[in-house]
Coordinates of C-alpha atoms and ligand atoms in Angstrom, one line a residue:
M1 CA 0.0 0.0 0.0
I2 CA 1.2 3.5 -0.8
I3 CA -0.1 6.5 1.0
I4 CA 0.2 9.9 -0.7
A5 CA 0.4 13.0 1.4
K6 CA 0.6 16.6 0.3
T7 CA 3.7 17.7 2.2
S8 CA 6.6 16.0 3.9
Q9 CA 5.3 17.3 7.2
D10 CA 1.9 15.6 6.6
A11 CA 3.8 12.4 5.6
E12 CA 5.9 12.5 8.7
K13 CA 2.8 13.0 10.8
I14 CA 1.1 10.0 9.2
A15 CA 4.3 7.9 9.5
A16 CA 4.5 8.7 13.3
Q17 CA 1.0 7.1 13.8
L18 CA 1.7 3.9 11.9
D19 CA 2.7 1.0 14.0
T20 CA 5.3 -0.7 11.9
K21 CA 8.7 -2.3 12.3
D22 CA 9.9 -1.0 9.0
P23 CA 11.1 2.6 9.0
I24 CA 8.6 4.4 6.8
K25 CA 10.4 7.0 4.9
P26 CA 8.6 9.7 2.9
V27 CA 9.6 9.8 -0.8
F28 CA 9.0 12.9 -2.7
V29 CA 7.0 12.1 -5.8
H30 CA 6.2 15.4 -7.6
S31 CA 4.0 18.4 -7.5
N32 CA 2.9 18.4 -3.9
R33 CA 2.8 14.6 -3.6
V34 CA 4.9 12.8 -1.0
A35 CA 4.6 9.0 -0.9
L36 CA 4.9 6.6 2.1
A37 CA 5.8 3.2 0.8
G38 CA 5.6 -0.2 2.6
V39 CA 2.5 0.4 4.7
K40 CA 1.1 -3.1 5.3
K41 CA -2.3 -2.3 6.9
L42 CA -4.2 0.8 8.0
P43 CA -6.6 0.2 10.8
E44 CA -9.8 2.3 10.7
D45 CA -9.0 4.4 13.8
I46 CA -5.7 5.4 12.4
L47 CA -7.2 6.1 9.0
K48 CA -9.7 8.5 10.8
N49 CA -6.9 10.3 12.5
I50 CA -4.9 10.9 9.4
S51 CA -7.6 11.2 6.8
Q52 CA -7.2 15.0 6.5
D53 CA -3.5 14.6 5.7
V54 CA -4.0 11.9 3.1
V55 CA -4.3 12.8 -0.6
E56 CA -4.7 9.2 -1.9
I57 CA -4.3 5.6 -0.8
I58 CA -3.0 3.3 -3.5
T59 CA -3.4 -0.4 -2.8
N60 CA -1.8 -3.3 -4.8
H61 CA 1.1 -1.1 -6.0
H62 CA 4.5 -2.6 -6.4
S63 CA 6.8 -1.0 -3.8
A64 CA 8.9 0.9 -6.3
I65 CA 7.9 4.6 -6.2
K66 CA 10.5 6.7 -8.0
S67 CA 10.7 4.1 -10.7
S68 CA 7.0 4.0 -11.2
R69 CA 5.2 5.5 -14.2
D70 CA 2.3 6.2 -11.9
F71 CA 4.4 8.9 -10.2
H72 CA 6.5 9.8 -13.2
P73 CA 4.4 9.5 -16.4
E74 CA 7.0 10.8 -18.9
D75 CA 9.7 8.6 -20.3
T76 CA 13.1 9.2 -18.7
I77 CA 15.6 10.2 -21.4
I78 CA 19.3 9.8 -20.6
T79 CA 21.8 11.8 -22.5
T80 CA 25.5 10.9 -22.6
K81 CA 28.2 12.4 -24.7
H82 CA 27.5 10.3 -27.8
S83 CA 24.1 8.7 -27.1
V84 CA 20.5 9.5 -26.3
I85 CA 18.8 6.6 -24.5
G86 CA 15.0 6.3 -23.8
G87 CA 11.9 7.9 -25.2
G88 CA 11.5 7.3 -28.9
N89 CA 15.3 6.9 -29.3
F90 CA 17.1 3.7 -30.0
V91 CA 20.7 2.8 -29.0
F92 CA 23.1 0.0 -30.1
M93 CA 25.6 -1.0 -27.4
A94 CA 28.1 -3.5 -28.7
G95 CA 31.6 -4.9 -28.3
P96 CA 33.5 -7.8 -27.0
D97 CA 32.4 -9.7 -23.9
S98 CA 35.7 -8.9 -22.3
I99 CA 38.5 -6.5 -22.9
E100 CA 41.2 -8.7 -24.3
S101 CA 43.8 -6.2 -25.4
P102 CA 44.0 -2.5 -26.3
E103 CA 44.3 -3.4 -30.0
H104 CA 41.4 -5.8 -30.0
V105 CA 38.9 -3.6 -28.2
K106 CA 39.8 -0.7 -30.6
E107 CA 39.3 -2.9 -33.7
M108 CA 36.0 -4.3 -32.4
G109 CA 35.0 -0.7 -31.5
E110 CA 35.7 0.4 -35.1
D111 CA 33.5 -2.4 -36.4
V112 CA 30.5 -1.7 -34.1
K113 CA 30.7 2.0 -34.6
Q114 CA 30.7 1.6 -38.3
A115 CA 27.5 -0.5 -38.0
G116 CA 25.8 2.1 -35.9
A117 CA 26.7 1.5 -32.3
T118 CA 27.4 4.5 -30.1
I119 CA 28.2 2.7 -26.9
L120 CA 31.2 0.3 -26.7
R121 CA 30.7 -2.5 -24.2
G122 CA 33.3 -4.8 -22.7
G123 CA 34.1 -6.3 -19.3
A124 CA 37.3 -5.7 -17.4
F125 CA 35.9 -7.4 -14.3
K126 CA 34.2 -10.6 -15.3
P127 CA 31.6 -12.4 -13.2
R128 CA 32.5 -16.0 -13.9
T129 CA 30.8 -19.2 -12.8
S130 CA 34.1 -20.8 -12.0
P131 CA 36.8 -19.1 -10.0
Y132 CA 39.4 -20.7 -12.3
S133 CA 37.9 -19.0 -15.5
F134 CA 39.4 -15.8 -16.8
Q135 CA 38.3 -13.0 -14.5
G136 CA 39.1 -10.0 -16.7
N137 CA 42.0 -7.7 -17.2
G138 CA 41.0 -5.4 -14.4
E139 CA 42.3 -1.8 -14.5
E140 CA 44.4 -2.5 -17.6
G141 CA 41.2 -3.5 -19.3
L142 CA 39.4 -0.3 -18.2
K143 CA 42.3 1.8 -19.5
A144 CA 42.2 0.0 -22.9
H145 CA 38.5 0.3 -23.1
R146 CA 38.6 4.1 -22.2
A147 CA 41.3 4.7 -24.8
A148 CA 39.3 2.9 -27.5
A149 CA 36.1 4.7 -26.7
D150 CA 37.8 8.1 -26.7
A151 CA 39.7 7.4 -30.0
L152 CA 36.4 6.4 -31.7
G153 CA 34.1 9.0 -30.1
M154 CA 31.9 6.4 -28.3
D155 CA 30.5 6.0 -24.8
M156 CA 31.9 3.3 -22.6
V157 CA 29.8 0.8 -20.6
T158 CA 31.5 -1.7 -18.3
E159 CA 30.4 -4.0 -15.5
I160 CA 31.1 -3.2 -11.9
L161 CA 31.2 -6.2 -9.6
D162 CA 32.4 -4.9 -6.3
T163 CA 31.5 -1.9 -4.2
R164 CA 35.2 -1.5 -3.5
D165 CA 35.8 -0.7 -7.2
V166 CA 33.1 1.8 -7.6
D167 CA 35.4 4.8 -7.6
L168 CA 38.0 3.1 -9.8
V169 CA 35.4 2.1 -12.4
D170 CA 33.8 5.6 -12.1
S171 CA 37.1 7.2 -13.0
Y172 CA 37.1 5.4 -16.4
T173 CA 33.5 4.6 -17.5
D174 CA 30.6 6.7 -18.9
I175 CA 28.0 4.1 -17.9
F176 CA 28.1 1.5 -15.2
Q177 CA 26.7 -2.0 -15.8
V178 CA 25.3 -4.2 -13.0
G179 CA 25.1 -7.7 -14.2
T180 CA 22.5 -10.4 -13.7
R181 CA 24.4 -11.9 -10.8
N182 CA 24.5 -8.6 -8.9
M183 CA 21.0 -7.3 -9.6
Q184 CA 20.2 -7.6 -5.9
N185 CA 23.6 -6.7 -4.5
F186 CA 22.0 -4.0 -2.4
A187 CA 25.3 -2.5 -1.2
L188 CA 26.4 -2.0 -4.8
L189 CA 23.0 -0.6 -5.8
K190 CA 23.2 1.9 -2.9
A191 CA 26.8 2.9 -3.9
L192 CA 25.7 3.5 -7.5
G193 CA 22.7 5.5 -6.2
K194 CA 25.2 8.1 -5.0
K195 CA 26.8 8.5 -8.4
N196 CA 25.7 11.0 -11.0
K197 CA 26.2 8.5 -13.9
P198 CA 23.9 6.2 -15.9
V199 CA 23.6 2.6 -14.8
V200 CA 22.6 -0.3 -17.0
L201 CA 20.8 -2.7 -14.6
K202 CA 20.5 -6.2 -16.0
R203 CA 17.6 -8.4 -14.8
G204 CA 18.7 -11.1 -12.5
M205 CA 18.4 -14.5 -14.2
S206 CA 15.8 -15.6 -11.6
A207 CA 14.3 -12.2 -10.8
T208 CA 10.7 -11.2 -11.2
I209 CA 9.7 -7.9 -12.8
D210 CA 9.0 -6.5 -9.3
D211 CA 12.4 -7.6 -8.1
L212 CA 14.0 -5.7 -11.0
L213 CA 11.9 -2.6 -10.3
N214 CA 12.8 -2.6 -6.7
A215 CA 16.5 -3.1 -7.5
A216 CA 16.2 0.0 -9.7
E217 CA 14.5 1.7 -6.8
Y218 CA 17.6 1.2 -4.6
I219 CA 19.6 3.2 -7.2
A220 CA 16.9 5.9 -7.5
A221 CA 16.3 6.1 -3.8
G222 CA 20.0 7.2 -3.4
G223 CA 19.4 10.0 -5.9
N224 CA 20.5 8.6 -9.2
D225 CA 17.7 8.3 -11.6
Q226 CA 19.7 7.6 -14.8
I227 CA 18.8 4.0 -15.0
I228 CA 18.5 1.7 -18.0
L229 CA 16.8 -1.6 -17.5
M230 CA 18.0 -4.6 -19.4
E231 CA 16.2 -7.8 -20.1
R232 CA 18.9 -10.4 -20.7
G233 CA 17.0 -13.7 -20.4
I234 CA 15.9 -15.7 -17.4
R235 CA 16.2 -19.2 -16.3
T236 CA 13.2 -21.4 -17.2
Y237 CA 12.4 -25.1 -17.3
D238 CA 13.9 -25.4 -20.7
N239 CA 17.3 -24.0 -21.2
K240 CA 18.7 -26.9 -23.1
Y241 CA 18.8 -25.2 -26.5
T242 CA 19.3 -21.6 -25.4
R243 CA 21.3 -20.4 -22.4
N244 CA 18.4 -18.5 -21.0
T245 CA 14.8 -17.6 -22.1
L246 CA 14.5 -14.1 -23.4
D247 CA 11.4 -12.8 -21.6
V248 CA 10.0 -10.7 -24.5
S249 CA 6.9 -9.9 -22.4
A250 CA 9.0 -8.1 -19.8
I251 CA 9.8 -5.4 -22.3
P252 CA 6.2 -3.9 -22.8
V253 CA 5.3 -4.8 -19.2
L254 CA 8.3 -2.9 -17.8
Q255 CA 7.5 0.0 -20.1
S256 CA 4.0 0.2 -18.8
L257 CA 5.2 0.1 -15.1
T258 CA 8.3 2.3 -15.3
H259 CA 9.5 5.4 -17.1
Y260 CA 13.1 4.1 -17.5
P261 CA 14.4 3.0 -20.9
V262 CA 14.1 -0.7 -21.4
V263 CA 16.7 -2.4 -23.6
A264 CA 17.6 -6.1 -24.4
D265 CA 20.7 -8.3 -24.5
A266 CA 19.9 -11.1 -26.9
S267 CA 23.5 -12.5 -26.6
H268 CA 23.3 -13.7 -23.1
A269 CA 19.7 -14.8 -23.6
A270 CA 20.5 -16.9 -26.6
G271 CA 24.0 -18.2 -25.6
V272 CA 24.3 -19.5 -29.1
S273 CA 25.2 -17.0 -31.9
K274 CA 22.7 -18.3 -34.5
F275 CA 19.8 -17.4 -32.2
V276 CA 21.0 -13.9 -31.3
E277 CA 19.6 -12.2 -34.3
P278 CA 16.0 -13.6 -34.2
L279 CA 15.8 -12.8 -30.5
A280 CA 17.2 -9.3 -30.9
L281 CA 14.7 -8.6 -33.6
A282 CA 11.9 -10.0 -31.4
A283 CA 13.0 -7.7 -28.6
I284 CA 12.9 -4.7 -31.0
A285 CA 9.4 -5.7 -32.3
A286 CA 8.3 -5.8 -28.6
G287 CA 9.4 -2.2 -28.2
A288 CA 13.0 -2.5 -26.8
Q289 CA 14.7 1.0 -26.8
G290 CA 18.1 -0.5 -27.4
L291 CA 20.2 -3.6 -27.9
M292 CA 23.3 -4.9 -26.3
T293 CA 25.2 -7.3 -28.5
E294 CA 28.5 -9.2 -28.0
I295 CA 30.8 -9.4 -31.0
H296 CA 34.2 -11.0 -31.7
D297 CA 36.2 -11.3 -34.9
D298 CA 37.4 -14.8 -33.9
P299 CA 34.6 -16.2 -31.7
S300 CA 36.2 -19.6 -31.1
H301 CA 39.2 -17.9 -29.5
A302 CA 37.2 -15.3 -27.5
F303 CA 38.4 -15.2 -23.9
V304 CA 34.7 -15.3 -22.7
D305 CA 31.4 -16.4 -24.2
G306 CA 32.6 -17.0 -27.8
A307 CA 29.7 -19.3 -28.5
Q308 CA 27.3 -16.3 -28.3
A309 CA 29.4 -13.8 -30.1
L310 CA 28.4 -12.4 -33.5
T311 CA 31.2 -11.6 -36.0
P312 CA 31.4 -7.9 -37.0
A313 CA 29.7 -8.8 -40.4
Q314 CA 26.9 -10.6 -38.6
F315 CA 26.4 -7.6 -36.3
K316 CA 26.2 -5.3 -39.3
Q317 CA 23.5 -7.4 -40.8
L318 CA 21.7 -7.4 -37.4
T319 CA 21.7 -3.6 -37.2
E320 CA 20.4 -3.4 -40.8
K321 CA 17.5 -5.7 -40.0
A322 CA 17.0 -4.1 -36.6
N323 CA 16.5 -0.7 -38.4
K324 CA 14.0 -2.3 -40.7
V325 CA 12.0 -3.7 -37.8
R326 CA 12.1 -0.4 -36.0
E327 CA 10.8 1.3 -39.2
A328 CA 8.0 -1.3 -39.6
I329 CA 6.7 -0.9 -36.1
K330 CA 6.8 2.9 -36.0
Ligands
LIG1 O1 29.5 -12.0 -19.9 C1 30.0 -12.8 -19.4 C2 29.9 -13.6 -18.2 O2 31.1 -13.3 -17.5 C3 29.7 -15.0 -18.6 O3 28.5 -15.1 -19.2 C4 29.9 -15.8 -17.4 O4 29.6 -17.1 -17.7 P1 30.5 -18.4 -17.4 O5 31.5 -18.0 -16.4 O6 29.6 -19.4 -16.9 O7 31.2 -18.7 -18.7
LIG2 C1 28.2 -10.6 -17.7 C2 27.4 -10.1 -18.6 O1 26.1 -10.2 -18.7 P1 25.1 -10.9 -17.6 O2 25.3 -10.2 -16.4 O3 23.7 -10.6 -18.3 O4 25.4 -12.3 -17.6 C3 28.0 -9.1 -19.6 O5 27.2 -8.4 -20.2 O6 29.2 -9.1 -19.7

Protein backbone atom coordinates (compact mmCIF):
# COMPACT_ATOMS: atom_id res chain seq x y z
CA MET A 1 0.00 0.00 0.00
CA ILE A 2 1.23 3.50 -0.77
CA ILE A 3 -0.11 6.54 1.03
CA ILE A 4 0.20 9.86 -0.69
CA ALA A 5 0.35 13.03 1.40
CA LYS A 6 0.58 16.63 0.29
CA THR A 7 3.68 17.68 2.19
CA SER A 8 6.62 16.03 3.91
CA GLN A 9 5.27 17.29 7.25
CA ASP A 10 1.94 15.57 6.61
CA ALA A 11 3.79 12.44 5.58
CA GLU A 12 5.91 12.51 8.75
CA LYS A 13 2.76 12.96 10.82
CA ILE A 14 1.13 9.96 9.18
CA ALA A 15 4.28 7.86 9.54
CA ALA A 16 4.46 8.65 13.26
CA GLN A 17 1.02 7.11 13.78
CA LEU A 18 1.71 3.91 11.94
CA ASP A 19 2.69 0.95 14.00
CA THR A 20 5.28 -0.72 11.86
CA LYS A 21 8.66 -2.35 12.29
CA ASP A 22 9.93 -0.98 8.97
CA PRO A 23 11.08 2.59 9.04
CA ILE A 24 8.57 4.39 6.83
CA LYS A 25 10.41 7.04 4.87
CA PRO A 26 8.57 9.71 2.92
CA VAL A 27 9.57 9.76 -0.76
CA PHE A 28 9.02 12.95 -2.71
CA VAL A 29 7.04 12.15 -5.82
CA HIS A 30 6.24 15.41 -7.58
CA SER A 31 3.97 18.44 -7.49
CA ASN A 32 2.90 18.40 -3.87
CA ARG A 33 2.81 14.63 -3.57
CA VAL A 34 4.88 12.78 -0.99
CA ALA A 35 4.59 9.01 -0.86
CA LEU A 36 4.89 6.64 2.07
CA ALA A 37 5.78 3.18 0.85
CA GLY A 38 5.59 -0.16 2.58
CA VAL A 39 2.53 0.40 4.73
CA LYS A 40 1.07 -3.06 5.28
CA LYS A 41 -2.29 -2.27 6.85
CA LEU A 42 -4.15 0.79 7.97
CA PRO A 43 -6.61 0.24 10.83
CA GLU A 44 -9.85 2.28 10.74
CA ASP A 45 -9.02 4.40 13.83
CA ILE A 46 -5.65 5.44 12.41
CA LEU A 47 -7.23 6.14 9.04
CA LYS A 48 -9.72 8.46 10.76
CA ASN A 49 -6.90 10.35 12.50
CA ILE A 50 -4.89 10.88 9.38
CA SER A 51 -7.62 11.25 6.78
CA GLN A 52 -7.20 15.02 6.52
CA ASP A 53 -3.49 14.59 5.70
CA VAL A 54 -3.96 11.87 3.10
CA VAL A 55 -4.34 12.78 -0.57
CA GLU A 56 -4.67 9.24 -1.87
CA ILE A 57 -4.25 5.63 -0.80
CA ILE A 58 -3.04 3.29 -3.50
CA THR A 59 -3.42 -0.41 -2.84
CA ASN A 60 -1.80 -3.27 -4.79
CA HIS A 61 1.09 -1.13 -5.97
CA HIS A 62 4.54 -2.62 -6.41
CA SER A 63 6.76 -0.96 -3.82
CA ALA A 64 8.90 0.94 -6.32
CA ILE A 65 7.93 4.60 -6.22
CA LYS A 66 10.54 6.70 -7.97
CA SER A 67 10.73 4.07 -10.71
CA SER A 68 6.98 3.96 -11.22
CA ARG A 69 5.21 5.46 -14.19
CA ASP A 70 2.28 6.22 -11.90
CA PHE A 71 4.37 8.90 -10.24
CA HIS A 72 6.52 9.85 -13.23
CA PRO A 73 4.42 9.47 -16.38
CA GLU A 74 6.98 10.84 -18.89
CA ASP A 75 9.74 8.60 -20.27
CA THR A 76 13.15 9.19 -18.73
CA ILE A 77 15.62 10.18 -21.40
CA ILE A 78 19.31 9.78 -20.61
CA THR A 79 21.81 11.81 -22.54
CA THR A 80 25.47 10.86 -22.60
CA LYS A 81 28.24 12.39 -24.69
CA HIS A 82 27.48 10.26 -27.76
CA SER A 83 24.05 8.70 -27.14
CA VAL A 84 20.47 9.50 -26.27
CA ILE A 85 18.75 6.63 -24.49
CA GLY A 86 15.03 6.33 -23.82
CA GLY A 87 11.86 7.88 -25.19
CA GLY A 88 11.54 7.32 -28.93
CA ASN A 89 15.32 6.92 -29.33
CA PHE A 90 17.12 3.66 -30.04
CA VAL A 91 20.66 2.79 -29.04
CA PHE A 92 23.08 0.03 -30.06
CA MET A 93 25.59 -1.01 -27.39
CA ALA A 94 28.07 -3.54 -28.69
CA GLY A 95 31.58 -4.85 -28.30
CA PRO A 96 33.50 -7.85 -27.04
CA ASP A 97 32.42 -9.72 -23.94
CA SER A 98 35.72 -8.94 -22.25
CA ILE A 99 38.47 -6.46 -22.94
CA GLU A 100 41.19 -8.74 -24.31
CA SER A 101 43.82 -6.20 -25.40
CA PRO A 102 44.00 -2.50 -26.33
CA GLU A 103 44.30 -3.37 -30.04
CA HIS A 104 41.41 -5.83 -29.97
CA VAL A 105 38.90 -3.57 -28.23
CA LYS A 106 39.79 -0.74 -30.60
CA GLU A 107 39.29 -2.95 -33.67
CA MET A 108 35.98 -4.26 -32.36
CA GLY A 109 34.97 -0.70 -31.54
CA GLU A 110 35.69 0.44 -35.10
CA ASP A 111 33.49 -2.35 -36.45
CA VAL A 112 30.53 -1.73 -34.15
CA LYS A 113 30.71 2.02 -34.58
CA GLN A 114 30.66 1.61 -38.33
CA ALA A 115 27.53 -0.53 -37.96
CA GLY A 116 25.77 2.15 -35.89
CA ALA A 117 26.68 1.49 -32.25
CA THR A 118 27.37 4.54 -30.11
CA ILE A 119 28.20 2.67 -26.90
CA LEU A 120 31.20 0.34 -26.69
CA ARG A 121 30.68 -2.51 -24.25
CA GLY A 122 33.31 -4.75 -22.67
CA GLY A 123 34.08 -6.28 -19.31
CA ALA A 124 37.27 -5.67 -17.36
CA PHE A 125 35.89 -7.38 -14.25
CA LYS A 126 34.17 -10.59 -15.31
CA PRO A 127 31.62 -12.44 -13.20
CA ARG A 128 32.53 -16.05 -13.91
CA THR A 129 30.78 -19.19 -12.78
CA SER A 130 34.11 -20.84 -12.02
CA PRO A 131 36.83 -19.13 -9.98
CA TYR A 132 39.35 -20.75 -12.35
CA SER A 133 37.94 -19.04 -15.45
CA PHE A 134 39.41 -15.81 -16.84
CA GLN A 135 38.34 -13.03 -14.48
CA GLY A 136 39.05 -10.04 -16.72
CA ASN A 137 42.00 -7.72 -17.17
CA GLY A 138 41.01 -5.37 -14.35
CA GLU A 139 42.32 -1.81 -14.49
CA GLU A 140 44.42 -2.54 -17.59
CA GLY A 141 41.17 -3.50 -19.31
CA LEU A 142 39.45 -0.32 -18.15
CA LYS A 143 42.34 1.77 -19.53
CA ALA A 144 42.25 0.04 -22.91
CA HIS A 145 38.46 0.34 -23.08
CA ARG A 146 38.57 4.07 -22.25
CA ALA A 147 41.28 4.71 -24.83
CA ALA A 148 39.31 2.90 -27.54
CA ALA A 149 36.06 4.69 -26.71
CA ASP A 150 37.83 8.09 -26.75
CA ALA A 151 39.66 7.37 -29.99
CA LEU A 152 36.38 6.38 -31.67
CA GLY A 153 34.09 8.98 -30.12
CA MET A 154 31.91 6.41 -28.34
CA ASP A 155 30.52 6.00 -24.85
CA MET A 156 31.94 3.25 -22.64
CA VAL A 157 29.85 0.80 -20.62
CA THR A 158 31.47 -1.73 -18.32
CA GLU A 159 30.43 -4.00 -15.49
CA ILE A 160 31.08 -3.18 -11.86
CA LEU A 161 31.23 -6.24 -9.61
CA ASP A 162 32.37 -4.94 -6.28
CA THR A 163 31.52 -1.89 -4.15
CA ARG A 164 35.24 -1.46 -3.47
CA ASP A 165 35.79 -0.75 -7.18
CA VAL A 166 33.06 1.84 -7.63
CA ASP A 167 35.40 4.85 -7.61
CA LEU A 168 37.97 3.10 -9.80
CA VAL A 169 35.40 2.12 -12.44
CA ASP A 170 33.79 5.55 -12.13
CA SER A 171 37.09 7.18 -13.04
CA TYR A 172 37.07 5.40 -16.44
CA THR A 173 33.53 4.62 -17.55
CA ASP A 174 30.62 6.66 -18.89
CA ILE A 175 27.99 4.11 -17.93
CA PHE A 176 28.08 1.50 -15.15
CA GLN A 177 26.71 -1.98 -15.79
CA VAL A 178 25.30 -4.15 -13.02
CA GLY A 179 25.14 -7.74 -14.22
CA THR A 180 22.52 -10.39 -13.73
CA ARG A 181 24.42 -11.92 -10.84
CA ASN A 182 24.53 -8.65 -8.93
CA MET A 183 21.04 -7.32 -9.57
CA GLN A 184 20.20 -7.65 -5.90
CA ASN A 185 23.58 -6.70 -4.51
CA PHE A 186 22.02 -3.95 -2.43
CA ALA A 187 25.31 -2.50 -1.21
CA LEU A 188 26.41 -2.05 -4.82
CA LEU A 189 23.05 -0.57 -5.84
CA LYS A 190 23.20 1.89 -2.95
CA ALA A 191 26.75 2.92 -3.89
CA LEU A 192 25.66 3.54 -7.50
CA GLY A 193 22.70 5.53 -6.21
CA LYS A 194 25.21 8.10 -4.99
CA LYS A 195 26.82 8.49 -8.43
CA ASN A 196 25.66 10.95 -11.02
CA LYS A 197 26.16 8.55 -13.92
CA PRO A 198 23.90 6.21 -15.92
CA VAL A 199 23.58 2.60 -14.77
CA VAL A 200 22.58 -0.32 -17.00
CA LEU A 201 20.79 -2.67 -14.61
CA LYS A 202 20.50 -6.19 -15.98
CA ARG A 203 17.64 -8.36 -14.85
CA GLY A 204 18.67 -11.10 -12.46
CA MET A 205 18.41 -14.48 -14.16
CA SER A 206 15.80 -15.56 -11.60
CA ALA A 207 14.35 -12.16 -10.81
CA THR A 208 10.71 -11.19 -11.20
CA ILE A 209 9.74 -7.91 -12.79
CA ASP A 210 8.97 -6.45 -9.35
CA ASP A 211 12.41 -7.59 -8.12
CA LEU A 212 13.98 -5.69 -11.01
CA LEU A 213 11.91 -2.56 -10.33
CA ASN A 214 12.84 -2.65 -6.67
CA ALA A 215 16.52 -3.08 -7.55
CA ALA A 216 16.19 0.04 -9.72
CA GLU A 217 14.47 1.74 -6.80
CA TYR A 218 17.58 1.21 -4.65
CA ILE A 219 19.60 3.23 -7.16
CA ALA A 220 16.88 5.86 -7.54
CA ALA A 221 16.33 6.14 -3.78
CA GLY A 222 19.97 7.18 -3.44
CA GLY A 223 19.41 10.04 -5.87
CA ASN A 224 20.53 8.60 -9.20
CA ASP A 225 17.66 8.29 -11.64
CA GLN A 226 19.74 7.60 -14.75
CA ILE A 227 18.77 3.95 -14.97
CA ILE A 228 18.53 1.71 -18.03
CA LEU A 229 16.77 -1.61 -17.46
CA MET A 230 17.99 -4.58 -19.45
CA GLU A 231 16.15 -7.83 -20.13
CA ARG A 232 18.86 -10.45 -20.74
CA GLY A 233 17.02 -13.73 -20.40
CA ILE A 234 15.86 -15.66 -17.40
CA ARG A 235 16.24 -19.25 -16.26
CA THR A 236 13.23 -21.37 -17.18
CA TYR A 237 12.43 -25.06 -17.27
CA ASP A 238 13.89 -25.41 -20.75
CA ASN A 239 17.34 -23.97 -21.20
CA LYS A 240 18.73 -26.87 -23.15
CA TYR A 241 18.84 -25.17 -26.54
CA THR A 242 19.30 -21.59 -25.41
CA ARG A 243 21.33 -20.36 -22.44
CA ASN A 244 18.37 -18.46 -20.99
CA THR A 245 14.83 -17.59 -22.08
CA LEU A 246 14.47 -14.06 -23.39
CA ASP A 247 11.39 -12.77 -21.62
CA VAL A 248 10.02 -10.66 -24.46
CA SER A 249 6.90 -9.91 -22.44
CA ALA A 250 9.01 -8.14 -19.81
CA ILE A 251 9.76 -5.37 -22.32
CA PRO A 252 6.23 -3.93 -22.78
CA VAL A 253 5.31 -4.83 -19.20
CA LEU A 254 8.26 -2.87 -17.81
CA GLN A 255 7.53 0.02 -20.13
CA SER A 256 4.00 0.16 -18.76
CA LEU A 257 5.23 0.11 -15.15
CA THR A 258 8.29 2.31 -15.34
CA HIS A 259 9.55 5.40 -17.14
CA TYR A 260 13.13 4.13 -17.46
CA PRO A 261 14.44 3.00 -20.86
CA VAL A 262 14.11 -0.75 -21.42
CA VAL A 263 16.71 -2.44 -23.59
CA ALA A 264 17.59 -6.06 -24.37
CA ASP A 265 20.66 -8.28 -24.49
CA ALA A 266 19.93 -11.14 -26.86
CA SER A 267 23.51 -12.46 -26.65
CA HIS A 268 23.27 -13.69 -23.06
CA ALA A 269 19.67 -14.78 -23.62
CA ALA A 270 20.53 -16.95 -26.61
CA GLY A 271 23.96 -18.17 -25.58
CA VAL A 272 24.32 -19.45 -29.14
CA SER A 273 25.23 -17.03 -31.93
CA LYS A 274 22.69 -18.32 -34.46
CA PHE A 275 19.79 -17.40 -32.17
CA VAL A 276 21.03 -13.92 -31.29
CA GLU A 277 19.59 -12.17 -34.34
CA PRO A 278 16.02 -13.56 -34.18
CA LEU A 279 15.81 -12.85 -30.46
CA ALA A 280 17.20 -9.34 -30.90
CA LEU A 281 14.65 -8.61 -33.63
CA ALA A 282 11.85 -9.97 -31.43
CA ALA A 283 12.96 -7.66 -28.61
CA ILE A 284 12.85 -4.67 -30.96
CA ALA A 285 9.43 -5.69 -32.26
CA ALA A 286 8.28 -5.81 -28.63
CA GLY A 287 9.44 -2.22 -28.16
CA ALA A 288 12.99 -2.45 -26.78
CA GLN A 289 14.65 0.98 -26.84
CA GLY A 290 18.10 -0.46 -27.43
CA LEU A 291 20.16 -3.59 -27.88
CA MET A 292 23.33 -4.86 -26.26
CA THR A 293 25.23 -7.31 -28.45
CA GLU A 294 28.51 -9.17 -28.03
CA ILE A 295 30.81 -9.41 -30.99
CA HIS A 296 34.16 -11.01 -31.73
CA ASP A 297 36.23 -11.32 -34.90
CA ASP A 298 37.35 -14.83 -33.95
CA PRO A 299 34.59 -16.22 -31.70
CA SER A 300 36.17 -19.61 -31.14
CA HIS A 301 39.16 -17.90 -29.54
CA ALA A 302 37.23 -15.31 -27.52
CA PHE A 303 38.39 -15.15 -23.88
CA VAL A 304 34.75 -15.34 -22.68
CA ASP A 305 31.42 -16.36 -24.22
CA GLY A 306 32.63 -17.01 -27.78
CA ALA A 307 29.65 -19.27 -28.50
CA GLN A 308 27.25 -16.33 -28.35
CA ALA A 309 29.44 -13.76 -30.11
CA LEU A 310 28.45 -12.40 -33.51
CA THR A 311 31.17 -11.59 -36.00
CA PRO A 312 31.38 -7.93 -37.03
CA ALA A 313 29.71 -8.83 -40.36
CA GLN A 314 26.85 -10.61 -38.56
CA PHE A 315 26.44 -7.61 -36.29
CA LYS A 316 26.25 -5.26 -39.26
CA GLN A 317 23.54 -7.44 -40.76
CA LEU A 318 21.70 -7.42 -37.42
CA THR A 319 21.73 -3.63 -37.21
CA GLU A 320 20.38 -3.36 -40.77
CA LYS A 321 17.52 -5.74 -39.98
CA ALA A 322 16.95 -4.05 -36.62
CA ASN A 323 16.52 -0.70 -38.35
CA LYS A 324 13.97 -2.26 -40.72
CA VAL A 325 11.99 -3.72 -37.80
CA ARG A 326 12.05 -0.35 -36.04
CA GLU A 327 10.78 1.30 -39.21
CA ALA A 328 8.04 -1.34 -39.58
CA ILE A 329 6.68 -0.86 -36.06
CA LYS A 330 6.80 2.94 -36.05
O1 LIG B 1 29.54 -12.00 -19.91
C1 LIG B 1 30.01 -12.85 -19.40
C2 LIG B 1 29.91 -13.57 -18.18
O2 LIG B 1 31.05 -13.35 -17.47
C3 LIG B 1 29.72 -14.96 -18.56
O3 LIG B 1 28.49 -15.08 -19.19
C4 LIG B 1 29.95 -15.84 -17.40
O4 LIG B 1 29.59 -17.14 -17.66
P1 LIG B 1 30.52 -18.38 -17.36
O5 LIG B 1 31.54 -18.01 -16.38
O6 LIG B 1 29.57 -19.42 -16.90
O7 LIG B 1 31.16 -18.70 -18.67
C1 LIG C 1 28.19 -10.64 -17.69
C2 LIG C 1 27.41 -10.05 -18.57
O1 LIG C 1 26.09 -10.25 -18.68
P1 LIG C 1 25.06 -10.88 -17.65
O2 LIG C 1 25.25 -10.16 -16.38
O3 LIG C 1 23.74 -10.62 -18.30
O4 LIG C 1 25.38 -12.33 -17.58
C3 LIG C 1 27.95 -9.11 -19.57
O5 LIG C 1 27.16 -8.42 -20.23
O6 LIG C 1 29.16 -9.06 -19.71
